[in-house]
Short mmCIF file of C-alpha atoms in Angstrom, two decimals:
data_model
loop_
_atom_site.label_atom_id
_atom_site.label_comp_id
_atom_site.label_asym_id
_atom_site.label_seq_id
_atom_site.Cartn_x
_atom_site.Cartn_y
_atom_site.Cartn_z
CA MET A 17 -6.27 -10.61 14.96
CA HIS A 18 -4.71 -8.28 12.38
CA PRO A 19 -5.40 -4.67 13.47
CA ALA A 20 -6.82 -3.72 10.08
CA VAL A 21 -9.30 -6.61 10.29
CA CYS A 22 -10.17 -5.68 13.84
CA TRP A 23 -10.74 -2.08 12.80
CA LEU A 24 -13.01 -3.08 9.94
CA ARG A 25 -15.08 -5.24 12.25
CA THR A 26 -15.63 -2.31 14.56
CA ALA A 27 -16.06 0.35 11.87
CA TRP A 28 -18.85 2.77 12.54
CA ARG A 29 -21.90 2.14 10.36
CA GLY A 30 -24.17 4.97 11.41
CA ALA A 31 -25.15 8.08 9.55
CA CYS A 32 -22.64 10.94 9.30
CA CYS A 33 -23.42 14.58 9.82
CA ALA A 34 -22.24 17.48 7.67
CA LEU A 35 -19.54 19.69 9.11
CA PRO A 36 -18.57 23.23 8.08
CA SER A 37 -15.10 23.28 6.60
CA GLY A 38 -12.31 25.58 7.63
CA THR A 39 -11.04 26.52 11.06
CA PHE A 40 -13.13 25.42 14.01
CA PRO A 41 -14.09 28.01 16.67
CA GLU A 42 -12.75 27.54 20.15
CA THR A 43 -16.19 26.74 21.49
CA THR A 44 -16.38 23.56 19.43
CA ARG A 45 -13.05 22.10 20.54
CA PRO A 46 -12.40 19.25 21.18
CA ARG A 47 -15.69 17.76 19.98
CA LEU A 48 -15.72 14.80 17.65
CA HIS A 49 -17.38 15.29 14.28
CA LYS A 50 -18.18 12.72 11.64
CA LEU A 51 -17.57 13.32 7.96
CA SER A 52 -17.87 11.39 4.76
CA PHE A 53 -17.07 11.59 1.16
CA LEU A 54 -18.18 12.02 -2.42
CA PRO A 55 -15.99 10.67 -5.21
CA ASN A 56 -14.07 12.75 -7.75
CA SER A 57 -13.83 15.84 -5.61
CA THR A 58 -12.16 19.01 -6.82
CA SER A 59 -12.79 20.97 -3.64
CA THR A 60 -10.52 22.01 -0.83
CA ARG A 61 -10.77 19.79 2.22
CA CYS A 62 -9.58 21.37 5.43
CA HIS A 63 -9.73 19.56 8.72
CA SER A 64 -7.81 19.51 11.95
CA SER A 65 -7.74 15.75 12.21
CA PHE A 66 -7.28 12.71 10.09
CA PHE A 67 -9.26 9.85 8.71
CA ALA A 68 -9.53 6.30 9.98
CA ALA A 69 -8.76 4.54 6.73
CA THR A 70 -10.64 1.74 5.12
CA GLY A 71 -8.79 -1.52 4.70
CA GLU A 72 -7.86 -0.53 1.16
CA GLN A 73 -6.64 2.89 2.29
CA ARG A 74 -4.52 1.41 5.06
CA ILE A 75 -2.82 -0.84 2.53
CA ARG A 76 -2.45 1.64 -0.28
CA GLY A 77 -2.39 4.97 1.44
CA ASN A 78 -5.20 6.47 -0.62
CA SER A 79 -6.95 9.44 0.87
CA ALA A 80 -10.70 9.53 1.24
CA GLN A 81 -12.26 12.01 -1.14
CA LEU A 82 -14.19 14.99 0.14
CA SER A 83 -16.49 17.23 -1.81
CA SER A 84 -18.66 20.27 -1.37
CA ALA A 85 -21.51 21.36 -3.52
CA PRO A 86 -21.12 24.72 -5.34
CA GLY A 87 -21.71 27.55 -2.92
CA ASP A 88 -21.96 25.17 0.01
CA ASN A 89 -19.50 24.96 2.87
CA LYS A 90 -20.40 21.49 4.06
CA LEU A 91 -18.41 18.33 3.58
CA LEU A 92 -20.43 15.29 2.62
CA LEU A 93 -19.98 11.53 2.55
CA HIS A 94 -21.10 9.28 -0.23
CA PRO A 95 -23.68 6.89 1.32
CA ALA A 96 -21.92 3.88 -0.17
CA SER A 97 -18.96 4.62 2.06
CA LEU A 98 -20.92 4.67 5.30
CA SER A 99 -20.64 0.95 5.91
CA ARG A 100 -16.86 0.99 5.65
CA VAL A 101 -15.51 4.33 6.81
CA GLN A 102 -15.26 5.95 10.18
CA VAL A 103 -14.12 9.54 10.12
CA THR A 104 -13.52 11.83 13.04
CA VAL A 105 -12.24 15.34 13.39
CA ARG A 106 -10.12 16.11 16.42
CA GLU A 107 -8.44 19.28 17.55
CA PHE A 108 -4.79 18.90 18.51
CA SER A 109 -3.84 21.17 21.39
CA SER A 110 -0.45 22.09 22.78
CA GLY A 111 0.98 20.39 25.84
CA SER A 112 3.91 21.09 28.12
CA SER A 113 4.63 17.74 29.77
CA THR A 114 7.56 15.73 28.45
CA SER A 115 6.08 12.39 29.44
CA ARG A 116 2.59 13.19 28.21
CA MET A 117 2.06 15.64 25.37
CA THR A 118 -0.58 16.32 22.75
CA ALA A 119 0.02 17.45 19.21
CA SER A 120 0.23 21.11 18.34
CA LYS A 121 -2.71 22.86 16.76
CA TYR A 122 -1.96 22.22 13.11
CA GLN A 123 -4.59 21.55 10.48
CA ILE A 124 -4.26 19.97 7.08
CA ALA A 125 -5.99 21.16 3.93
CA GLU A 126 -6.16 18.75 0.99
CA ARG A 127 -6.15 20.09 -2.56
CA GLY A 128 -6.66 18.22 -5.81
CA VAL A 129 -8.14 14.81 -6.40
CA PRO A 130 -6.66 12.03 -4.24
CA ASN A 131 -4.60 9.44 -6.11
CA SER A 132 -3.76 12.01 -8.79
CA THR A 133 -0.57 13.92 -9.50
CA ASP A 134 -2.39 17.12 -8.44
CA TYR A 135 -3.17 15.88 -4.92
CA ARG A 136 -1.50 17.89 -2.15
CA VAL A 137 -1.73 18.14 1.62
CA TYR A 138 -1.14 21.71 2.81
CA PHE A 139 -0.69 22.80 6.39
CA LYS A 140 -2.31 25.58 8.38
CA ASN A 141 -1.74 26.85 11.89
CA GLU A 142 -4.38 27.07 14.60
CA ASN A 143 -5.61 30.36 13.13
CA GLY A 144 -6.18 28.80 9.72
CA GLN A 145 -3.21 30.58 8.14
CA SER A 146 -1.15 28.72 5.55
CA ILE A 147 2.30 27.57 6.68
CA SER A 148 5.15 25.39 5.49
CA PRO A 149 5.57 22.09 7.37
CA LEU A 150 9.26 22.20 6.53
CA HIS A 151 10.02 25.73 7.74
CA ASP A 152 7.22 26.88 10.05
CA ILE A 153 6.74 23.89 12.35
CA PRO A 154 9.47 23.98 15.02
CA LEU A 155 11.89 21.08 15.26
CA TYR A 156 11.80 21.11 19.05
CA ALA A 157 8.52 20.53 20.87
CA ASN A 158 9.65 21.52 24.36
CA ALA A 159 11.99 24.04 25.93
CA GLU A 160 14.42 21.34 27.04
CA ARG A 161 14.86 20.20 23.41
CA THR A 162 14.26 16.59 24.38
CA VAL A 163 11.00 16.17 22.45
CA TYR A 164 10.71 16.71 18.71
CA ASN A 165 7.94 17.45 16.23
CA MET A 166 7.61 14.84 13.49
CA VAL A 167 5.59 15.43 10.32
CA VAL A 168 3.99 12.13 9.27
CA GLU A 169 4.16 11.59 5.51
CA VAL A 170 3.35 7.86 5.33
CA PRO A 171 1.24 6.01 7.91
CA ARG A 172 2.33 2.50 8.82
CA TRP A 173 1.15 -0.35 6.55
CA THR A 174 0.44 1.96 3.60
CA ASN A 175 2.27 1.93 0.27
CA ALA A 176 1.84 5.36 -1.30
CA LYS A 177 5.23 7.11 -1.34
CA MET A 178 4.23 10.47 0.05
CA GLU A 179 6.79 13.17 0.81
CA ILE A 180 7.17 16.85 1.58
CA SER A 181 7.48 18.67 -1.74
CA LEU A 182 10.73 20.60 -1.58
CA GLY A 183 10.35 22.59 -4.78
CA GLU A 184 6.83 23.93 -4.25
CA GLY A 185 5.85 26.98 -2.24
CA LEU A 186 4.72 26.08 1.29
CA ASN A 187 6.13 22.56 0.77
CA PRO A 188 2.90 20.53 0.79
CA ILE A 189 2.96 16.74 1.04
CA LYS A 190 2.52 15.07 -2.34
CA GLN A 191 2.94 11.60 -3.80
CA ASP A 192 6.24 10.96 -5.52
CA VAL A 193 6.02 10.48 -9.28
CA LYS A 194 8.26 8.37 -11.51
CA LYS A 195 7.91 8.44 -15.28
CA GLY A 196 4.61 10.24 -14.93
CA LYS A 197 3.12 7.61 -12.61
CA LEU A 198 2.44 7.77 -8.89
CA ARG A 199 4.93 5.78 -6.85
CA PHE A 200 4.08 3.02 -4.40
CA VAL A 201 6.53 0.88 -2.45
CA ALA A 202 6.32 -2.83 -3.14
CA ASN A 203 5.42 -5.40 -0.51
CA CYS A 204 8.58 -7.41 0.15
CA PHE A 205 7.76 -10.51 2.16
CA PRO A 206 7.14 -10.55 5.08
CA HIS A 207 6.67 -6.77 5.13
CA HIS A 208 3.55 -4.96 3.96
CA GLY A 209 3.98 -1.33 2.97
CA TYR A 210 5.93 0.83 5.39
CA ILE A 211 6.48 -0.93 8.71
CA TRP A 212 6.57 2.22 10.84
CA ASN A 213 4.96 5.65 10.73
CA TYR A 214 7.33 7.39 8.35
CA GLY A 215 8.02 11.08 7.99
CA ALA A 216 10.50 13.87 8.58
CA PHE A 217 11.73 16.33 11.15
CA PRO A 218 10.84 19.91 10.21
CA GLN A 219 13.58 22.52 10.14
CA THR A 220 16.25 19.98 9.16
CA TRP A 221 18.21 19.54 5.93
CA GLU A 222 20.81 17.01 4.84
CA ASN A 223 23.21 19.31 3.02
CA PRO A 224 24.26 17.79 -0.35
CA ASP A 225 27.50 19.77 -0.23
CA HIS A 226 28.53 18.46 3.18
CA LEU A 227 30.69 15.34 3.32
CA ASP A 228 29.68 13.43 6.43
CA ALA A 229 32.73 12.35 8.41
CA ASP A 230 30.98 9.23 9.73
CA THR A 231 29.53 7.89 6.48
CA GLY A 232 31.97 9.31 3.93
CA CYS A 233 29.02 10.45 1.78
CA LYS A 234 27.26 13.74 1.22
CA GLY A 235 23.70 14.52 2.25
CA ASP A 236 20.64 13.75 0.11
CA ASN A 237 19.15 17.29 -0.03
CA ASP A 238 16.09 16.28 2.05
CA PRO A 239 14.85 16.91 5.57
CA ILE A 240 16.03 14.12 7.83
CA ASP A 241 13.81 11.02 7.75
CA VAL A 242 12.07 9.72 10.86
CA LEU A 243 10.73 6.28 11.77
CA GLU A 244 8.14 6.29 14.57
CA ILE A 245 7.84 2.80 16.05
CA GLY A 246 4.97 3.17 18.51
CA SER A 247 1.78 1.10 18.54
CA ARG A 248 -0.59 3.68 17.06
CA ILE A 249 -1.04 4.10 13.32
CA ALA A 250 -0.66 7.82 12.65
CA LYS A 251 -2.43 9.79 9.94
CA ARG A 252 -0.97 11.51 6.91
CA GLY A 253 -0.09 15.10 7.79
CA GLU A 254 -0.26 14.52 11.54
CA VAL A 255 2.35 16.22 13.70
CA LEU A 256 3.58 13.86 16.42
CA GLN A 257 5.71 14.61 19.45
CA VAL A 258 8.48 12.02 19.60
CA LYS A 259 11.71 11.28 21.41
CA ILE A 260 14.87 10.11 19.70
CA LEU A 261 16.10 6.55 20.35
CA GLY A 262 18.84 6.11 17.75
CA THR A 263 19.55 6.07 14.04
CA ILE A 264 20.62 3.92 11.12
CA ALA A 265 22.52 5.34 8.17
CA LEU A 266 21.25 4.26 4.76
CA ILE A 267 23.56 4.93 1.84
CA ASP A 268 21.08 5.56 -0.95
CA GLU A 269 22.69 5.78 -4.40
CA GLY A 270 25.87 7.19 -2.85
CA GLU A 271 24.17 9.70 -0.56
CA THR A 272 23.81 9.72 3.22
CA ASP A 273 20.17 9.17 4.16
CA TRP A 274 19.81 9.10 7.94
CA LYS A 275 16.80 7.29 9.40
CA ILE A 276 16.13 8.56 12.91
CA ILE A 277 14.39 5.99 15.12
CA THR A 278 11.82 7.53 17.47
CA ILE A 279 8.75 6.77 19.54
CA ASN A 280 5.68 8.89 20.20
CA VAL A 281 6.02 10.27 23.73
CA ASN A 282 2.36 9.33 24.31
CA ASP A 283 2.91 5.68 23.43
CA PRO A 284 2.05 3.27 26.28
CA VAL A 285 5.62 1.93 26.40
CA ALA A 286 7.42 5.23 25.73
CA ASP A 287 8.78 5.35 29.29
CA GLN A 288 10.41 1.94 28.77
CA VAL A 289 12.27 2.98 25.63
CA ASN A 290 14.95 5.65 25.98
CA ASP A 291 17.87 4.43 23.87
CA ILE A 292 18.61 2.10 21.00
CA SER A 293 19.39 -0.82 23.31
CA ASP A 294 15.86 -0.59 24.70
CA VAL A 295 14.37 -1.03 21.23
CA GLU A 296 15.58 -4.61 20.93
CA THR A 297 14.27 -5.36 24.42
CA VAL A 298 10.79 -3.90 23.97
CA PHE A 299 10.47 -4.42 20.19
CA PRO A 300 12.53 -7.56 19.51
CA GLY A 301 13.40 -7.99 15.86
CA LEU A 302 12.32 -4.51 14.74
CA LEU A 303 15.82 -3.12 14.17
CA ARG A 304 16.82 -6.11 12.06
CA ALA A 305 13.57 -5.90 10.11
CA SER A 306 14.08 -2.18 9.53
CA VAL A 307 17.52 -2.67 8.05
CA GLU A 308 16.21 -5.50 5.88
CA TRP A 309 13.28 -3.35 4.70
CA PHE A 310 15.56 -0.57 3.48
CA LYS A 311 17.96 -3.03 1.89
CA ILE A 312 15.35 -4.69 -0.29
CA TYR A 313 12.47 -2.28 -0.88
CA LYS A 314 13.79 -1.03 -4.22
CA ILE A 315 14.75 -4.46 -5.60
CA PRO A 316 11.27 -5.15 -7.11
CA ASP A 317 11.78 -1.95 -9.16
CA GLY A 318 14.95 -3.38 -10.67
CA LYS A 319 17.40 -1.53 -8.44
CA PRO A 320 20.24 -3.12 -6.46
CA GLU A 321 20.23 -3.80 -2.75
CA ASN A 322 20.76 -0.65 -0.67
CA GLN A 323 23.83 -0.34 1.52
CA PHE A 324 24.35 0.97 5.03
CA ALA A 325 27.10 2.76 6.87
CA PHE A 326 28.37 1.04 10.04
CA ASN A 327 27.40 -2.34 8.49
CA GLY A 328 23.80 -1.59 9.30
CA GLU A 329 24.48 -1.17 13.02
CA ALA A 330 22.13 1.26 14.74
CA LYS A 331 23.72 4.17 16.59
CA ASP A 332 22.48 5.31 20.00
CA ALA A 333 20.29 8.24 20.99
CA ALA A 334 23.21 10.55 21.75
CA PHE A 335 24.69 10.00 18.29
CA ALA A 336 21.30 10.50 16.64
CA THR A 337 20.59 13.66 18.63
CA LYS A 338 23.90 15.14 17.51
CA THR A 339 23.13 14.23 13.90
CA VAL A 340 19.71 15.90 14.04
CA ALA A 341 21.20 19.04 15.61
CA GLU A 342 23.71 19.22 12.76
CA THR A 343 20.97 18.98 10.12
CA HIS A 344 19.07 21.71 12.00
CA ARG A 345 22.10 23.99 11.66
CA PHE A 346 22.25 23.18 7.95
CA TRP A 347 18.57 24.13 7.66
CA GLN A 348 19.25 27.45 9.40
CA GLN A 349 21.90 28.19 6.78
CA LEU A 350 19.45 27.23 4.05
CA VAL A 351 16.49 29.32 5.24
CA ASN A 352 18.73 32.32 5.93
CA LYS A 353 20.17 32.13 2.40
CA GLU A 354 23.70 31.52 3.60
CA VAL A 355 23.98 28.64 1.12
CA ASP A 356 22.42 27.83 -2.23
CA ASN A 357 18.84 26.62 -1.90
CA ASN A 358 19.44 23.62 -4.22
CA GLY A 359 15.97 23.99 -5.71
CA ILE A 360 14.20 24.01 -2.32
CA SER A 361 11.43 26.54 -1.74
CA CYS A 362 12.23 28.32 1.51
CA LEU A 363 9.03 30.38 1.59
CA ASN A 364 8.01 30.73 5.24
CA THR A 365 5.87 32.83 7.56
CA THR A 366 7.68 32.51 10.89
CA VAL A 367 11.48 32.57 10.54
CA ASP A 368 12.55 36.04 11.65
CA GLY A 369 15.33 37.51 9.54
CA SER A 370 14.91 34.99 6.72
CA PRO A 371 15.03 36.57 3.24
CA TYR A 372 12.27 34.14 2.29
CA LEU A 373 9.86 35.35 5.00
CA VAL A 374 6.45 36.40 3.63
CA ALA A 375 3.27 37.81 5.12
CA ASN A 376 0.38 35.50 5.97
CA ASP A 377 -1.68 36.93 3.11
CA ALA A 378 1.04 36.00 0.61
CA ALA A 379 1.19 32.44 1.95
CA ASP A 380 -2.59 32.12 1.78
CA GLU A 381 -2.44 33.28 -1.83
CA VAL A 382 0.01 30.48 -2.66
CA PHE A 383 -2.43 28.00 -1.18
CA ALA A 384 -5.41 29.56 -3.01
CA LYS A 385 -3.63 29.22 -6.36
CA SER A 386 -2.85 25.52 -5.90
CA ALA A 387 -4.51 23.01 -8.19
CA THR A 388 -7.97 21.76 -7.25
CA GLY A 389 -8.54 19.20 -10.02
CA GLY A 390 -6.66 16.19 -11.28
CA ASN A 391 -7.28 12.82 -12.87
CA PRO A 392 -7.20 9.95 -10.37
CA GLU A 393 -5.09 7.01 -11.46
CA PRO A 394 -6.53 3.52 -11.11
CA VAL A 395 -4.66 1.52 -8.51
CA SER A 396 -3.23 -1.62 -10.03
CA ASP A 397 -3.98 -4.98 -8.46
CA ALA A 398 -0.24 -5.59 -8.73
CA LEU A 399 0.15 -3.36 -5.69
CA ASP A 400 -1.14 -6.22 -3.55
CA LYS A 401 1.55 -8.59 -4.79
CA TRP A 402 4.06 -9.96 -2.31
CA HIS A 403 7.66 -10.03 -3.58
CA TYR A 404 9.95 -12.73 -2.25
CA ILE A 405 13.51 -11.42 -2.07
CA THR A 406 16.62 -13.47 -1.38
CA LEU A 407 19.69 -11.46 -0.38
CA LYS A 408 23.05 -12.75 -1.54
#
């Protein structure tokens, strides 16, 4: 049975209770709390977990909409949603084991109306203080530097093209916009939406002034992209602990765009997958499908087939680890103002010695001034279309 169908069959249909927003006291962790939603919200929605999406949300990546009445600090759910939506709030606590870890204590705070150009996902630390997911979440999740933090931008099987906003203070996640319209990736048969949990490594930067010796192209001015191939569908804004398995090198409009292949260290088969050769054994066909996905996903938008370095061959974990370390050094140069910022906001609260370091109060003020409104765009039925692509 398709997982989305299975989930819908088992969706919780009971009543939901109201939950105070904001940071949860230690005495309440790690209880499960149920939330729900009112449409057309303009409120801030802060929670330390993520929503189990409806079938439509899994496909399209739309966020559920939270609201609070004026002067009230409770989050409510529209009764019409109760039959379709299960929502839980979980606290993510730190772990020290390499083989079994839990996510760090980061919270997300949504601002603006979902499915609008004003919608943002901000990040806060365990104390409820505003942080940048690009600069303030460490790249390495353990002392041995064998486990990495991954910021999830796009959950698997969703279409909304969400990404860390480089030009905005605190670098919230937002939906990419083209010609004034929100961007969604097309469904190219047999793929539906993104076929992995997709995101980025914090504290990395593909330097657009650096000519890569392996690809012959310069960087794309983004944090390095990450594909997480485990069995669990992650949530937007979640911070996963992953290990590196390998990489493929997309050449996107003449720029190097590394795609680091990883697996959640808590995945049931994580111990069986340690290098790129293991991926084909445990996940047969996934590497080929991944290369095909990147080759064709822009064709429905009228763009040509994407190209790859190394003829699309995936490089091993050692190669990928070296590549990530290099982009981490580039980020260090960026955040320490040793190179031009190329339009990237380097505002941070944790990087000692950085000229862009600000106090927690200043970061919270940036968050407080962010937009809370927005006009939601109707989602076109064309988003459900399957495109049949034949490569020459």
